[in-house]
PDB file of C-alpha atoms and ligand atoms in Angstrom:
ATOM      1  CA  UNK X  47     190.645 110.476 104.261  1.00 93.00           C
ATOM      2  CA  UNK X  48     193.052 113.408 103.943  1.00 97.00           C
ATOM      3  CA  UNK X  49     195.550 113.127 101.089  1.00 98.00           C
ATOM      4  CA  UNK X  50     199.331 113.246 101.379  1.00 98.00           C
ATOM      5  CA  UNK X  51     201.610 116.179 100.689  1.00 98.00           C
ATOM      6  CA  UNK X  52     204.936 115.436  98.980  1.00 98.00           C
ATOM      7  CA  UNK X  53     207.449 118.156  98.093  1.00 99.00           C
ATOM      8  CA  UNK X  54     210.456 118.046  95.767  1.00 98.00           C
ATOM      9  CA  UNK X  55     213.464 120.218  96.558  1.00 98.00           C
ATOM     10  CA  UNK X  56     216.977 120.683  95.220  1.00 98.00           C
ATOM     11  CA  UNK X  57     219.140 122.930  93.087  1.00 97.00           C
ATOM     12  CA  UNK X  58     218.496 124.249  89.592  1.00 96.00           C
ATOM     13  CA  UNK X  59     218.096 121.554  86.937  1.00 96.00           C
ATOM     14  CA  UNK X  60     218.203 118.700  89.460  1.00 98.00           C
ATOM     15  CA  UNK X  61     215.239 117.055  87.715  1.00 98.00           C
ATOM     16  CA  UNK X  62     212.363 117.910  90.061  1.00 98.00           C
ATOM     17  CA  UNK X  63     209.773 118.621  87.339  1.00 97.00           C
ATOM     18  CA  UNK X  64     210.812 115.499  85.431  1.00 98.00           C
ATOM     19  CA  UNK X  65     210.578 113.278  88.510  1.00 98.00           C
ATOM     20  CA  UNK X  66     207.220 114.652  89.639  1.00 98.00           C
ATOM     21  CA  UNK X  67     205.744 113.364  86.386  1.00 98.00           C
ATOM     22  CA  UNK X  68     207.111 109.840  86.965  1.00 98.00           C
ATOM     23  CA  UNK X  69     205.812 109.756  90.528  1.00 98.00           C
ATOM     24  CA  UNK X  70     202.397 111.124  89.527  1.00 98.00           C
ATOM     25  CA  UNK X  71     202.065 108.336  86.954  1.00 97.00           C
ATOM     26  CA  UNK X  72     202.978 105.691  89.531  1.00 97.00           C
ATOM     27  CA  UNK X  73     200.531 106.998  92.130  1.00 97.00           C
ATOM     28  CA  UNK X  74     197.727 107.318  89.586  1.00 97.00           C
ATOM     29  CA  UNK X  75     198.279 103.697  88.555  1.00 96.00           C
ATOM     30  CA  UNK X  76     197.771 102.786  92.189  1.00 95.00           C
ATOM     31  CA  UNK X  77     194.333 104.421  91.947  1.00 96.00           C
ATOM     32  CA  UNK X  78     195.217 107.599  93.834  1.00 97.00           C
ATOM     33  CA  UNK X  79     194.030 111.048  92.780  1.00 98.00           C
ATOM     34  CA  UNK X  80     197.074 113.246  92.223  1.00 98.00           C
ATOM     35  CA  UNK X  81     197.549 117.003  91.913  1.00 98.00           C
ATOM     36  CA  UNK X  82     200.867 118.226  90.492  1.00 98.00           C
ATOM     37  CA  UNK X  83     201.787 121.791  91.311  1.00 98.00           C
ATOM     38  CA  UNK X  84     204.774 124.089  91.757  1.00 98.00           C
ATOM     39  CA  UNK X  85     206.193 127.057  93.634  1.00 98.00           C
ATOM     40  CA  UNK X  86     206.359 129.859  93.170  1.00 98.00           C
ATOM     41  CA  UNK X  87     202.965 129.496  91.523  1.00 98.00           C
ATOM     42  CA  UNK X  88     200.250 126.860  91.497  1.00 98.00           C
ATOM     43  CA  UNK X  89     197.302 129.266  91.779  1.00 98.00           C
ATOM     44  CA  UNK X  90     196.352 132.281  89.655  1.00 98.00           C
ATOM     45  CA  UNK X  91     197.525 134.810  92.249  1.00 97.00           C
ATOM     46  CA  UNK X  92     200.752 132.948  92.965  1.00 98.00           C
ATOM     47  CA  UNK X  93     201.559 132.568  89.247  1.00 98.00           C
ATOM     48  CA  UNK X  94     201.292 136.364  88.908  1.00 97.00           C
ATOM     49  CA  UNK X  95     203.787 136.777  91.762  1.00 97.00           C
ATOM     50  CA  UNK X  96     206.024 134.120  90.142  1.00 97.00           C
ATOM     51  CA  UNK X  97     206.557 136.175  87.012  1.00 96.00           C
ATOM     52  CA  UNK X  98     207.445 139.253  89.038  1.00 96.00           C
ATOM     53  CA  UNK X  99     210.027 137.383  91.136  1.00 96.00           C
ATOM     54  CA  UNK X 100     211.634 135.318  88.371  1.00 95.00           C
ATOM     55  CA  UNK X 101     211.934 138.334  86.058  1.00 95.00           C
ATOM     56  CA  UNK X 102     214.261 139.835  88.672  1.00 94.00           C
ATOM     57  CA  UNK X 103     211.971 142.867  89.119  1.00 96.00           C
ATOM     58  CA  UNK X 104     211.964 142.342  92.897  1.00 96.00           C
ATOM     59  CA  UNK X 105     215.709 141.753  93.273  1.00 95.00           C
ATOM     60  CA  UNK X 106     216.186 145.238  94.732  1.00 96.00           C
ATOM     61  CA  UNK X 107     213.733 144.413  97.521  1.00 97.00           C
ATOM     62  CA  UNK X 108     216.522 142.236  98.949  1.00 97.00           C
ATOM     63  CA  UNK X 109     216.228 138.742 100.399  1.00 97.00           C
ATOM     64  CA  UNK X 110     213.671 139.794 103.025  1.00 98.00           C
ATOM     65  CA  UNK X 111     211.444 141.444 100.431  1.00 98.00           C
ATOM     66  CA  UNK X 112     211.668 138.416  98.141  1.00 98.00           C
ATOM     67  CA  UNK X 113     210.922 136.078 101.083  1.00 98.00           C
ATOM     68  CA  UNK X 114     207.760 138.088 101.729  1.00 98.00           C
ATOM     69  CA  UNK X 115     206.728 137.765  98.092  1.00 98.00           C
ATOM     70  CA  UNK X 116     207.337 133.991  98.056  1.00 98.00           C
ATOM     71  CA  UNK X 117     205.314 133.763 101.277  1.00 98.00           C
ATOM     72  CA  UNK X 118     202.420 135.813  99.877  1.00 98.00           C
ATOM     73  CA  UNK X 119     202.333 133.520  96.836  1.00 98.00           C
ATOM     74  CA  UNK X 120     202.454 130.478  99.142  1.00 98.00           C
ATOM     75  CA  UNK X 121     199.470 131.685 101.179  1.00 98.00           C
ATOM     76  CA  UNK X 122     197.349 131.890  98.018  1.00 98.00           C
ATOM     77  CA  UNK X 123     198.640 128.531  96.755  1.00 98.00           C
ATOM     78  CA  UNK X 124     197.837 126.777 100.036  1.00 98.00           C
ATOM     79  CA  UNK X 125     194.397 128.387 100.351  1.00 98.00           C
ATOM     80  CA  UNK X 126     193.334 127.929  96.733  1.00 98.00           C
ATOM     81  CA  UNK X 127     194.860 124.581  95.828  1.00 98.00           C
ATOM     82  CA  UNK X 128     196.890 122.632  98.374  1.00 98.00           C
ATOM     83  CA  UNK X 129     194.545 122.548 101.375  1.00 98.00           C
ATOM     84  CA  UNK X 130     191.331 121.931  99.386  1.00 98.00           C
ATOM     85  CA  UNK X 131     193.053 119.104  97.456  1.00 98.00           C
ATOM     86  CA  UNK X 132     194.390 117.426 100.613  1.00 98.00           C
ATOM     87  CA  UNK X 133     190.985 117.779 102.288  1.00 98.00           C
ATOM     88  CA  UNK X 134     189.419 116.055  99.262  1.00 98.00           C
ATOM     89  CA  UNK X 135     191.787 113.078  99.711  1.00 98.00           C
ATOM     90  CA  UNK X 136     194.107 113.948  96.821  1.00 98.00           C
ATOM     91  CA  UNK X 137     197.868 113.475  96.904  1.00 98.00           C
ATOM     92  CA  UNK X 138     199.599 116.791  96.241  1.00 98.00           C
ATOM     93  CA  UNK X 139     203.041 116.712  94.593  1.00 98.00           C
ATOM     94  CA  UNK X 140     204.695 120.121  94.791  1.00 98.00           C
ATOM     95  CA  UNK X 141     207.801 121.259  92.883  1.00 98.00           C
ATOM     96  CA  UNK X 142     209.532 123.312  95.633  1.00 98.00           C
ATOM     97  CA  UNK X 143     207.954 124.593  98.849  1.00 98.00           C
ATOM     98  CA  UNK X 144     209.002 126.236 102.123  1.00 98.00           C
ATOM     99  CA  UNK X 145     212.468 124.583 102.192  1.00 98.00           C
ATOM    100  CA  UNK X 146     213.342 126.670  99.124  1.00 98.00           C
ATOM    101  CA  UNK X 147     212.591 129.868 101.052  1.00 98.00           C
ATOM    102  CA  UNK X 148     214.699 128.588 103.954  1.00 98.00           C
ATOM    103  CA  UNK X 149     217.574 127.843 101.572  1.00 98.00           C
ATOM    104  CA  UNK X 150     217.528 130.603  98.942  1.00 97.00           C
ATOM    105  CA  UNK X 151     216.279 133.570 100.983  1.00 98.00           C
ATOM    106  CA  UNK X 152     217.002 132.368 104.528  1.00 98.00           C
ATOM    107  CA  UNK X 153     220.498 130.895 104.465  1.00 97.00           C
ATOM    108  CA  UNK X 154     221.875 132.281 101.200  1.00 97.00           C
ATOM    109  CA  UNK X 155     220.151 135.619 101.734  1.00 97.00           C
ATOM    110  CA  UNK X 156     221.617 135.831 105.254  1.00 97.00           C
ATOM    111  CA  UNK X 157     218.232 136.373 106.882  1.00 98.00           C
ATOM    112  CA  UNK X 158     217.691 135.898 110.584  1.00 97.00           C
ATOM    113  CA  UNK X 159     216.344 132.372 111.203  1.00 97.00           C
ATOM    114  CA  UNK X 160     213.628 133.911 113.382  1.00 98.00           C
ATOM    115  CA  UNK X 161     212.278 135.844 110.409  1.00 97.00           C
ATOM    116  CA  UNK X 162     212.004 132.652 108.329  1.00 98.00           C
ATOM    117  CA  UNK X 163     210.382 130.821 111.263  1.00 98.00           C
ATOM    118  CA  UNK X 164     207.892 133.657 111.739  1.00 98.00           C
ATOM    119  CA  UNK X 165     207.058 133.636 108.019  1.00 98.00           C
ATOM    120  CA  UNK X 166     206.532 129.860 108.101  1.00 98.00           C
ATOM    121  CA  UNK X 167     204.275 130.255 111.143  1.00 98.00           C
ATOM    122  CA  UNK X 168     202.068 132.809 109.394  1.00 97.00           C
ATOM    123  CA  UNK X 169     202.176 131.229 105.951  1.00 98.00           C
ATOM    124  CA  UNK X 170     201.935 127.498 106.580  1.00 98.00           C
ATOM    125  CA  UNK X 171     199.527 127.573 109.528  1.00 95.00           C
ATOM    126  CA  UNK X 172     200.834 124.180 110.620  1.00 96.00           C
ATOM    127  CA  UNK X 173     200.925 122.602 107.153  1.00 98.00           C
ATOM    128  CA  UNK X 174     204.024 120.434 106.736  1.00 98.00           C
ATOM    129  CA  UNK X 175     204.992 118.073 103.928  1.00 98.00           C
ATOM    130  CA  UNK X 176     204.456 114.400 104.787  1.00 98.00           C
ATOM    131  CA  UNK X 177     207.574 113.681 102.746  1.00 98.00           C
ATOM    132  CA  UNK X 178     210.247 115.799 101.071  1.00 98.00           C
ATOM    133  CA  UNK X 179     212.424 114.356  98.313  1.00 98.00           C
ATOM    134  CA  UNK X 180     215.736 116.223  98.145  1.00 98.00           C
ATOM    135  CA  UNK X 181     217.235 115.784  94.685  1.00 98.00           C
ATOM    136  CA  UNK X 182     220.962 116.038  95.235  1.00 98.00           C
ATOM    137  CA  UNK X 183     223.188 116.885  92.282  1.00 98.00           C
ATOM    138  CA  UNK X 184     226.517 118.546  91.561  1.00 98.00           C
ATOM    139  CA  UNK X 185     225.403 122.104  90.643  1.00 97.00           C
ATOM    140  CA  UNK X 186     227.699 122.114  87.609  1.00 97.00           C
ATOM    141  CA  UNK X 187     225.644 119.276  86.142  1.00 97.00           C
ATOM    142  CA  UNK X 188     222.351 120.869  87.221  1.00 96.00           C
ATOM    143  CA  UNK X 189     223.197 124.227  85.659  1.00 95.00           C
ATOM    144  CA  UNK X 190     224.379 122.523  82.449  1.00 95.00           C
ATOM    145  CA  UNK X 191     221.040 120.690  82.248  1.00 95.00           C
ATOM    146  CA  UNK X 192     219.104 123.905  82.895  1.00 93.00           C
ATOM    147  CA  UNK X 193     221.197 125.784  80.279  1.00 91.00           C
ATOM    148  CA  UNK X 194     220.676 123.036  77.687  1.00 92.00           C
ATOM    149  CA  UNK X 195     216.934 122.980  78.254  1.00 90.00           C
ATOM    150  CA  UNK X 196     216.624 126.762  78.061  1.00 87.00           C
ATOM    151  CA  UNK X 197     218.574 127.121  74.826  1.00 80.00           C
ATOM    152  CA  UNK X 198     220.677 130.063  73.748  1.00 74.00           C
ATOM    153  CA  UNK X 199     217.861 132.527  72.952  1.00 79.00           C
ATOM    154  CA  UNK X 200     216.332 132.560  76.448  1.00 87.00           C
ATOM    155  CA  UNK X 201     217.973 134.428  79.342  1.00 89.00           C
ATOM    156  CA  UNK X 202     218.670 132.775  82.714  1.00 88.00           C
ATOM    157  CA  UNK X 203     216.096 133.730  85.376  1.00 91.00           C
ATOM    158  CA  UNK X 204     216.635 135.586  88.676  1.00 90.00           C
ATOM    159  CA  UNK X 205     218.241 132.684  90.547  1.00 93.00           C
ATOM    160  CA  UNK X 206     219.769 130.720  87.651  1.00 90.00           C
ATOM    161  CA  UNK X 207     221.933 133.777  86.993  1.00 90.00           C
ATOM    162  CA  UNK X 208     223.554 133.624  90.452  1.00 93.00           C
ATOM    163  CA  UNK X 209     227.208 132.495  90.435  1.00 93.00           C
ATOM    164  CA  UNK X 210     228.746 129.045  90.901  1.00 95.00           C
ATOM    165  CA  UNK X 211     229.500 129.642  94.615  1.00 96.00           C
ATOM    166  CA  UNK X 212     225.829 130.374  95.292  1.00 96.00           C
ATOM    167  CA  UNK X 213     224.719 127.099  93.695  1.00 96.00           C
ATOM    168  CA  UNK X 214     227.437 125.120  95.462  1.00 97.00           C
ATOM    169  CA  UNK X 215     226.372 126.558  98.842  1.00 97.00           C
ATOM    170  CA  UNK X 216     222.739 125.842  97.996  1.00 98.00           C
ATOM    171  CA  UNK X 217     223.478 122.145  97.619  1.00 98.00           C
ATOM    172  CA  UNK X 218     224.992 122.085 101.120  1.00 98.00           C
ATOM    173  CA  UNK X 219     222.007 123.906 102.588  1.00 98.00           C
ATOM    174  CA  UNK X 220     219.530 121.403 101.157  1.00 98.00           C
ATOM    175  CA  UNK X 221     221.667 118.556 102.477  1.00 98.00           C
ATOM    176  CA  UNK X 222     221.708 120.217 105.925  1.00 98.00           C
ATOM    177  CA  UNK X 223     217.920 120.593 105.921  1.00 98.00           C
ATOM    178  CA  UNK X 224     217.563 116.899 105.067  1.00 98.00           C
ATOM    179  CA  UNK X 225     220.027 115.874 107.780  1.00 98.00           C
ATOM    180  CA  UNK X 226     218.151 117.952 110.368  1.00 98.00           C
ATOM    181  CA  UNK X 227     214.788 116.346 109.550  1.00 98.00           C
ATOM    182  CA  UNK X 228     215.451 112.718 108.580  1.00 98.00           C
ATOM    183  CA  UNK X 229     211.886 111.591 109.327  1.00 98.00           C
ATOM    184  CA  UNK X 230     210.539 113.970 106.689  1.00 98.00           C
ATOM    185  CA  UNK X 231     213.341 114.145 104.108  1.00 98.00           C
ATOM    186  CA  UNK X 232     214.896 111.558 101.810  1.00 98.00           C
ATOM    187  CA  UNK X 233     217.992 112.507  99.806  1.00 98.00           C
ATOM    188  CA  UNK X 234     217.964 111.150  96.261  1.00 98.00           C
ATOM    189  CA  UNK X 235     221.086 110.882  94.097  1.00 98.00           C
ATOM    190  CA  UNK X 236     219.892 112.803  91.030  1.00 98.00           C
ATOM    191  CA  UNK X 237     223.071 112.279  88.982  1.00 98.00           C
ATOM    192  CA  UNK X 238     221.896 109.040  87.387  1.00 98.00           C
ATOM    193  CA  UNK X 239     219.535 108.390  84.460  1.00 98.00           C
ATOM    194  CA  UNK X 240     215.959 109.632  84.768  1.00 98.00           C
ATOM    195  CA  UNK X 241     214.716 106.043  85.041  1.00 98.00           C
ATOM    196  CA  UNK X 242     217.052 105.099  87.886  1.00 98.00           C
ATOM    197  CA  UNK X 243     216.233 108.270  89.797  1.00 98.00           C
ATOM    198  CA  UNK X 244     212.509 107.620  89.284  1.00 98.00           C
ATOM    199  CA  UNK X 245     212.855 104.065  90.554  1.00 97.00           C
ATOM    200  CA  UNK X 246     214.562 105.301  93.727  1.00 97.00           C
ATOM    201  CA  UNK X 247     211.868 107.895  94.330  1.00 98.00           C
ATOM    202  CA  UNK X 248     209.019 105.457  93.786  1.00 97.00           C
ATOM    203  CA  UNK X 249     210.658 102.993  96.169  1.00 97.00           C
ATOM    204  CA  UNK X 250     211.181 105.719  98.805  1.00 97.00           C
ATOM    205  CA  UNK X 251     207.569 106.880  98.536  1.00 98.00           C
ATOM    206  CA  UNK X 252     206.200 103.327  98.692  1.00 97.00           C
ATOM    207  CA  UNK X 253     208.299 102.651 101.795  1.00 97.00           C
ATOM    208  CA  UNK X 254     207.396 105.927 103.507  1.00 97.00           C
ATOM    209  CA  UNK X 255     203.660 105.495 103.010  1.00 97.00           C
ATOM    210  CA  UNK X 256     203.674 101.682 103.203  1.00 95.00           C
ATOM    211  CA  UNK X 257     202.300 101.228  99.684  1.00 93.00           C
ATOM    212  CA  UNK X 258     202.767  97.929  97.852  1.00 78.00           C
ATOM    213  CA  UNK X 259     205.417  97.545  95.132  1.00 64.00           C
ATOM    214  CA  UNK X 260     204.384  99.426  92.004  1.00 57.00           C
ATOM    215  CA  UNK X 261     204.876  98.051  88.504  1.00 52.00           C
ATOM    216  CA  UNK X 262     206.312 101.373  87.393  1.00 50.00           C
ATOM    217  CA  UNK X 263     209.660 100.768  89.109  1.00 49.00           C
ATOM    218  CA  UNK X 264     210.689  98.126  86.589  1.00 52.00           C
ATOM    219  CA  UNK X 265     209.301 100.145  83.695  1.00 53.00           C
ATOM    220  CA  UNK X 266     211.170 103.271  84.775  1.00 50.00           C
ATOM    221  CA  UNK X 267     214.438 101.355  84.961  1.00 51.00           C
ATOM    222  CA  UNK X 268     214.085  99.706  81.550  1.00 53.00           C
TER     223      UNK X 268
HETATM  224  N1  LIG R1674     212.767 129.920  94.750  1.00 89.77           N
HETATM  225  C1  LIG R1674     211.621 129.172  94.800  1.00 89.77           C
HETATM  226  C2  LIG R1674     213.206 130.659  95.846  1.00 89.77           C
HETATM  227  O1  LIG R1674     214.225 131.349  95.771  1.00 89.77           O
HETATM  228  N2  LIG R1674     212.475 130.612  97.004  1.00 89.77           N
HETATM  229  C3  LIG R1674     211.312 129.899  97.108  1.00 89.77           C
HETATM  230  O2  LIG R1674     210.672 129.902  98.167  1.00 89.77           O
HETATM  231  C4  LIG R1674     210.865 129.141  95.957  1.00 89.77           C
HETATM  232  C5  LIG R1674     209.593 128.329  96.043  1.00 89.77           C
HETATM  233  C6  LIG R1674     211.943 128.768  90.662  1.00 89.77           C
HETATM  234  C7  LIG R1674     213.068 129.577  91.253  1.00 89.77           C
HETATM  235  O3  LIG R1674     212.623 130.229  92.428  1.00 89.77           O
HETATM  236  C8  LIG R1674     213.526 129.960  93.488  1.00 89.77           C
HETATM  237  C9  LIG R1674     214.203 128.673  93.112  1.00 89.77           C
HETATM  238  C10 LIG R1674     214.262 128.708  91.621  1.00 89.77           C
HETATM  239  O4  LIG R1674     215.423 129.383  91.214  1.00 89.77           O
HETATM  240  P1  LIG R1674     211.874 127.349  88.473  1.00 89.77           P
HETATM  241  O5  LIG R1674     211.898 127.733  87.038  1.00 89.77           O
HETATM  242  O6  LIG R1674     210.634 126.724  88.971  1.00 89.77           O
HETATM  243  O7  LIG R1674     212.200 128.638  89.315  1.00 89.77           O
HETATM  244  O8  LIG R1674     213.208 126.571  88.744  1.00 89.77           O
HETATM  245  P2  LIG R1674     213.535 125.171  89.318  1.00 89.77           P
HETATM  246  O9  LIG R1674     212.558 124.796  90.369  1.00 89.77           O
HETATM  247  O10 LIG R1674     214.962 125.171  89.705  1.00 89.77           O
HETATM  248  O11 LIG R1674     213.270 124.226  88.109  1.00 89.77           O
HETATM  249  P3  LIG R1674     214.193 123.728  86.939  1.00 89.77           P
HETATM  250  O12 LIG R1674     213.236 123.492  85.819  1.00 89.77           O
HETATM  251  O13 LIG R1674     215.350 124.605  86.670  1.00 89.77           O
HETATM  252  O14 LIG R1674     214.799 122.397  87.456  1.00 89.77           O
HETATM  253  P4  LIG R1674     214.169 120.983  87.706  1.00 89.77           P
HETATM  254  O15 LIG R1674     212.681 121.019  87.721  1.00 89.77           O
HETATM  255  O16 LIG R1674     214.842 120.470  88.893  1.00 89.77           O
HETATM  256  O17 LIG R1674     214.673 120.151  86.445  1.00 89.77           O
HETATM  257  P5  LIG R1674     213.877 119.564  85.196  1.00 89.77           P
HETATM  258  O18 LIG R1674     213.156 118.352  85.557  1.00 89.77           O
HETATM  259  O19 LIG R1674     213.143 120.670  84.537  1.00 89.77           O
HETATM  260  O20 LIG R1674     215.125 119.117  84.312  1.00 89.77           O
HETATM  261  C11 LIG R1674     216.003 120.059  83.732  1.00 89.77           C
HETATM  262  C12 LIG R1674     216.560 119.474  82.407  1.00 89.77           C
HETATM  263  O21 LIG R1674     217.349 118.334  82.704  1.00 89.77           O
HETATM  264  C13 LIG R1674     216.834 117.172  82.065  1.00 89.77           C
HETATM  265  C14 LIG R1674     215.406 117.498  81.693  1.00 89.77           C
HETATM  266  O22 LIG R1674     214.968 116.764  80.570  1.00 89.77           O
HETATM  267  C15 LIG R1674     215.470 118.993  81.445  1.00 89.77           C
HETATM  268  O23 LIG R1674     215.880 119.252  80.140  1.00 89.77           O
HETATM  269  N3  LIG R1674     216.953 116.064  83.019  1.00 89.77           N
HETATM  270  C16 LIG R1674     217.933 115.146  82.984  1.00 89.77           C
HETATM  271  N4  LIG R1674     218.971 114.981  82.157  1.00 89.77           N
HETATM  272  C17 LIG R1674     219.812 113.919  82.418  1.00 89.77           C
HETATM  273  N5  LIG R1674     219.620 113.040  83.456  1.00 89.77           N
HETATM  274  C18 LIG R1674     218.589 113.172  84.286  1.00 89.77           C
HETATM  275  N6  LIG R1674     218.430 112.314  85.311  1.00 89.77           N
HETATM  276  C19 LIG R1674     217.694 114.281  84.078  1.00 89.77           C
HETATM  277  N7  LIG R1674     216.587 114.713  84.724  1.00 89.77           N
HETATM  278  C20 LIG R1674     216.155 115.808  84.071  1.00 89.77           C
END
C-alpha cells in the first residue's frame, strides 16, 4: 500500500524540525516505516541547491529565479526520495514543501499566481500532501527562537535576514493557504510547550488518518 505524505509549514523558528521528530517517533511506535526529510534539500542534488539559495548567492536572481531553483531542487527530491518512499509504503514527513514556494516566492515575492501554478504543475506532477500541518506562531517569538538556536557567531540565512514586516506577512499567507484548503491543512498553535504542540499534532494526524490513540500523546505532554 502507498505510504502517506505529510508536510510541515510555517514561519522561521516555528518548531517544524522539532515536531517532525516527535511525530516520527509516534508513527514508528505504531509500526509504520517513516522517512523524515526537508526542503530545500532531501536528496544530494537538492542539498547542493539548498546551500546556494540559503547563502543568498541567488538573491539577485529575484523571486522568479529563486522559485525556479526551489522547483529544480524539488524535482530531484521527489524523484530520488519522496516518490520511491511513498511507493514502498513509507510515510514521508517533510519539513516545508510547495506551500513555502507559494508563500515566500509567490505571495511575498509578488509573482503572478499563474507562474506558481505552472511551476507546481511541472514540478509536482500531481503529487499533493495528504496532510499539511501549519505551525502558527507570532513571528517575533519564532525569530527569537531561531536567533537563540543559531547563536551570536552564525549569520542569519537568506530569508531569516528579511525584516519584521516580511515575517508578519508570511504568517498571514500561511493562514490563508490553510483556510483555502481545510481538507488538507490543519493549523497548529505553536506558541505552547513542545510537548503540548506535539500532542496536538499527534492527535490531528491520528484523526486525519483514522489511526488509534497513540501512547506518545500522554508522554509528550508529561
Ligand atoms: N524556503 C523554503 C522558501 O523560500 N521557499 C521554499 O520553497 C522552501 C522549501 C529554509 C528556508 O528556505 C525558505 C524558507 C526558509 O527560510 P531552513 O533552515 O530549513 O531554511 O529554515 P526553517 O524551515 O524556517 O527552519 P527553522 O529551523 O528556522 O525553524 P523550525 O524548523 O520551524 O524550528 P526548530 O524546530 O528548528 O526550532 C527552532 C528553535 O526553537 C526551539 C528549538 O529547540 C530550536 O532551538 N523550539 C521551541 N522553543 C520553545 N517552545 C517550543 N514549542 C519550541 N519548539 C522548538
